[in-house]
Structures are given as C-alpha cells and as structure tokens.
C-alpha cells in the first residue's frame, strides 16, 4: 500500500482492491472493472514530472511487478506504460526490480539485470549498468546522484545524474 498527493491536493491511496482518490470529503475508487486498470492490486504510486501517477502493480507486496499503469489524475484516465511511452520498452515489465523518483519527480527504473534507465519526455533511455554479478535490489536517488549498494557489500557506488 502506498499514498501520494497530486499537485491539486488530491490524496491517492494504493490498495489491493484498486486505487482510491480522496478529495477531503469523499472517496472515488478506480478499479480494473470500471477504469481499465490492468490489475486491482496496486502496491506503489510514483508521480512523474508530467504530473501523471505511475501505478506499480504486483501480484503481492514485495513480489514481481506484473503491470505498470499511468494515471492522468485530471482526466481520470489510465493507460499501460507501453502506451504512455513513445518507443518500445527496452525491457519486459517483469524484469523491473524498482521504480523510484527524485524530488523533481524524475523517474528511474532498475531492472533485474542491474541496468538503470531514466524516463524523460515520454521516452525511456538507458543510463548505465551497475557493475555487479549480484542483483541489486534498489537504488537511492538524491538531488544530483544515484546510489547503489550491492547486497553483502561493504561499500556503495555513487553515480552522477
């Protein structure tokens, strides 16, 4: 479960039964059945620089990502990530390990192959490959840096954006 607030003040709540929007008075519920989400199991919400909300959908919390839907919070429309970007995806959705954003809502994607991608202008571009034989489970994003820590390592790598 995750919670975020959009630029208009609406509160968005990810649940196992769809996505809820709270306007301060009542809830609206978006579901697979009524609003074309690919799954009702929404685990994470990541706002992007276009004021869209990426809905990360997993079969169970902490498991594989099975879908990513993009919500336009003004029009209340949903489209799959593949329809949101202008090019074909350079990886399969189930290869994604993590989707994170920085304070400016720039999106970064880490794959199970330790590749880091950036999302910009409706395109996903490869930034770098983490030089490790072990799978990196997550990345940290700072104002000007990306931090990676390999499991069981005694150091971290810092990459300039």
GROMACS .gro file of C-alpha atoms in nm:
model
  161
    1UNK     CA    1   0.000   0.000   0.000
    2UNK     CA    2   0.121   0.349  -0.082
    3UNK     CA    3  -0.009   0.706  -0.054
    4UNK     CA    4   0.077   1.018  -0.255
    5UNK     CA    5  -0.069   1.364  -0.309
    6UNK     CA    6  -0.100   1.525  -0.651
    7UNK     CA    7  -0.043   1.891  -0.738
    8UNK     CA    8  -0.413   1.972  -0.693
    9UNK     CA    9  -0.422   1.836  -0.338
   10UNK     CA   10  -0.598   1.504  -0.400
   11UNK     CA   11  -0.478   1.212  -0.191
   12UNK     CA   12  -0.423   0.888  -0.383
   13UNK     CA   13  -0.418   0.556  -0.195
   14UNK     CA   14  -0.294   0.231  -0.348
   15UNK     CA   15  -0.482  -0.076  -0.225
   16UNK     CA   16  -0.522  -0.444  -0.310
   17UNK     CA   17  -0.870  -0.351  -0.438
   18UNK     CA   18  -0.781  -0.067  -0.678
   19UNK     CA   19  -0.682   0.296  -0.643
   20UNK     CA   20  -0.866   0.538  -0.414
   21UNK     CA   21  -0.880   0.917  -0.453
   22UNK     CA   22  -0.975   1.130  -0.154
   23UNK     CA   23  -1.073   1.494  -0.211
   24UNK     CA   24  -1.118   1.588   0.155
   25UNK     CA   25  -1.485   1.491   0.160
   26UNK     CA   26  -1.535   1.159  -0.018
   27UNK     CA   27  -1.354   0.875  -0.189
   28UNK     CA   28  -1.360   0.778  -0.556
   29UNK     CA   29  -1.246   0.425  -0.632
   30UNK     CA   30  -1.076   0.330  -0.958
   31UNK     CA   31  -1.070  -0.041  -1.043
   32UNK     CA   32  -0.984  -0.281  -1.319
   33UNK     CA   33  -1.352  -0.341  -1.385
   34UNK     CA   34  -1.460   0.024  -1.414
   35UNK     CA   35  -1.147   0.224  -1.505
   36UNK     CA   36  -0.929  -0.011  -1.712
   37UNK     CA   37  -0.652  -0.072  -1.457
   38UNK     CA   38  -0.458  -0.383  -1.557
   39UNK     CA   39  -0.489  -0.513  -1.201
   40UNK     CA   40  -0.666  -0.415  -0.880
   41UNK     CA   41  -0.352  -0.494  -0.681
   42UNK     CA   42  -0.183  -0.151  -0.674
   43UNK     CA   43   0.124  -0.150  -0.449
   44UNK     CA   44   0.317   0.170  -0.522
   45UNK     CA   45   0.245   0.518  -0.657
   46UNK     CA   46   0.518   0.722  -0.823
   47UNK     CA   47   0.436   1.071  -0.958
   48UNK     CA   48   0.632   1.178  -1.265
   49UNK     CA   49   0.739   1.519  -1.396
   50UNK     CA   50   0.431   1.529  -1.627
   51UNK     CA   51   0.203   1.519  -1.319
   52UNK     CA   52   0.096   1.165  -1.405
   53UNK     CA   53   0.099   0.890  -1.142
   54UNK     CA   54   0.271   0.559  -1.216
   55UNK     CA   55   0.081   0.274  -1.051
   56UNK     CA   56   0.311  -0.019  -0.978
   57UNK     CA   57   0.106  -0.337  -0.964
   58UNK     CA   58   0.247  -0.657  -0.811
   59UNK     CA   59   0.088  -0.995  -0.761
   60UNK     CA   60   0.166  -0.947  -0.389
   61UNK     CA   61   0.366  -0.683  -0.197
   62UNK     CA   62   0.737  -0.743  -0.246
   63UNK     CA   63   0.685  -0.979  -0.539
   64UNK     CA   64   0.736  -0.930  -0.911
   65UNK     CA   65   0.596  -0.626  -1.084
   66UNK     CA   66   0.331  -0.753  -1.323
   67UNK     CA   67   0.192  -0.426  -1.460
   68UNK     CA   68   0.259  -0.053  -1.462
   69UNK     CA   69  -0.033   0.175  -1.537
   70UNK     CA   70  -0.010   0.551  -1.580
   71UNK     CA   71  -0.292   0.761  -1.434
   72UNK     CA   72  -0.383   1.105  -1.560
   73UNK     CA   73  -0.526   1.244  -1.233
   74UNK     CA   74  -0.709   1.531  -1.405
   75UNK     CA   75  -0.890   1.329  -1.673
   76UNK     CA   76  -0.908   1.014  -1.455
   77UNK     CA   77  -0.781   0.806  -1.745
   78UNK     CA   78  -0.547   0.510  -1.720
   79UNK     CA   79  -0.312   0.364  -1.979
   80UNK     CA   80  -0.046   0.095  -1.962
   81UNK     CA   81   0.319   0.206  -1.955
   82UNK     CA   82   0.371   0.065  -2.304
   83UNK     CA   83   0.109   0.310  -2.440
   84UNK     CA   84   0.247   0.604  -2.238
   85UNK     CA   85   0.599   0.598  -2.376
   86UNK     CA   86   0.676   0.686  -2.737
   87UNK     CA   87   0.916   0.398  -2.811
   88UNK     CA   88   0.903   0.029  -2.734
   89UNK     CA   89   1.017  -0.073  -2.388
   90UNK     CA   90   1.384  -0.176  -2.373
   91UNK     CA   91   1.292  -0.446  -2.116
   92UNK     CA   92   0.993  -0.653  -2.010
   93UNK     CA   93   0.778  -0.528  -1.723
   94UNK     CA   94   0.855  -0.838  -1.514
   95UNK     CA   95   1.229  -0.757  -1.541
   96UNK     CA   96   1.181  -0.437  -1.337
   97UNK     CA   97   1.320  -0.452  -0.985
   98UNK     CA   98   1.232  -0.097  -0.872
   99UNK     CA   99   1.075   0.228  -0.991
  100UNK     CA  100   1.184   0.537  -0.794
  101UNK     CA  101   1.167   0.912  -0.835
  102UNK     CA  102   1.365   1.208  -0.710
  103UNK     CA  103   1.231   1.528  -0.553
  104UNK     CA  104   1.163   1.672  -0.901
  105UNK     CA  105   0.959   1.361  -0.993
  106UNK     CA  106   1.214   1.231  -1.243
  107UNK     CA  107   1.158   0.857  -1.276
  108UNK     CA  108   1.437   0.598  -1.260
  109UNK     CA  109   1.393   0.228  -1.332
  110UNK     CA  110   1.621  -0.051  -1.207
  111UNK     CA  111   1.600  -0.387  -1.383
  112UNK     CA  112   1.694  -0.731  -1.255
  113UNK     CA  113   1.989  -0.719  -1.495
  114UNK     CA  114   2.125  -0.418  -1.295
  115UNK     CA  115   2.052  -0.170  -1.572
  116UNK     CA  116   1.936   0.178  -1.470
  117UNK     CA  117   1.705   0.370  -1.700
  118UNK     CA  118   1.568   0.723  -1.685
  119UNK     CA  119   1.226   0.841  -1.803
  120UNK     CA  120   1.219   1.177  -1.979
  121UNK     CA  121   0.993   1.333  -2.242
  122UNK     CA  122   0.784   1.014  -2.273
  123UNK     CA  123   1.095   0.810  -2.351
  124UNK     CA  124   1.296   0.560  -2.150
  125UNK     CA  125   1.670   0.574  -2.201
  126UNK     CA  126   1.948   0.358  -2.067
  127UNK     CA  127   2.170   0.547  -1.820
  128UNK     CA  128   2.421   0.286  -1.700
  129UNK     CA  129   2.475  -0.073  -1.593
  130UNK     CA  130   2.570  -0.143  -1.232
  131UNK     CA  131   2.891  -0.348  -1.246
  132UNK     CA  132   2.795  -0.634  -1.018
  133UNK     CA  133   2.739  -1.004  -1.063
  134UNK     CA  134   2.476  -0.987  -0.786
  135UNK     CA  135   2.130  -0.847  -0.841
  136UNK     CA  136   2.091  -0.501  -0.686
  137UNK     CA  137   1.752  -0.478  -0.511
  138UNK     CA  138   1.709  -0.099  -0.501
  139UNK     CA  139   1.863   0.237  -0.582
  140UNK     CA  140   1.863   0.564  -0.390
  141UNK     CA  141   1.807   0.894  -0.565
  142UNK     CA  142   1.948   1.226  -0.446
  143UNK     CA  143   1.942   1.572  -0.597
  144UNK     CA  144   2.235   1.502  -0.830
  145UNK     CA  145   2.331   1.142  -0.757
  146UNK     CA  146   2.214   0.783  -0.783
  147UNK     CA  147   2.335   0.548  -0.508
  148UNK     CA  148   2.363   0.172  -0.544
  149UNK     CA  149   2.453  -0.080  -0.276
  150UNK     CA  150   2.526  -0.436  -0.377
  151UNK     CA  151   2.392  -0.694  -0.128
  152UNK     CA  152   2.655  -0.808   0.125
  153UNK     CA  153   2.895  -0.536   0.006
  154UNK     CA  154   3.091  -0.314   0.238
  155UNK     CA  155   3.070  -0.013   0.007
  156UNK     CA  156   2.836   0.177  -0.218
  157UNK     CA  157   2.862   0.325  -0.565
  158UNK     CA  158   2.763   0.684  -0.633
  159UNK     CA  159   2.671   0.784  -0.986
  160UNK     CA  160   2.629   1.142  -1.110
  161UNK     CA  161   2.295   1.202  -1.280
   0.00000   0.00000   0.00000
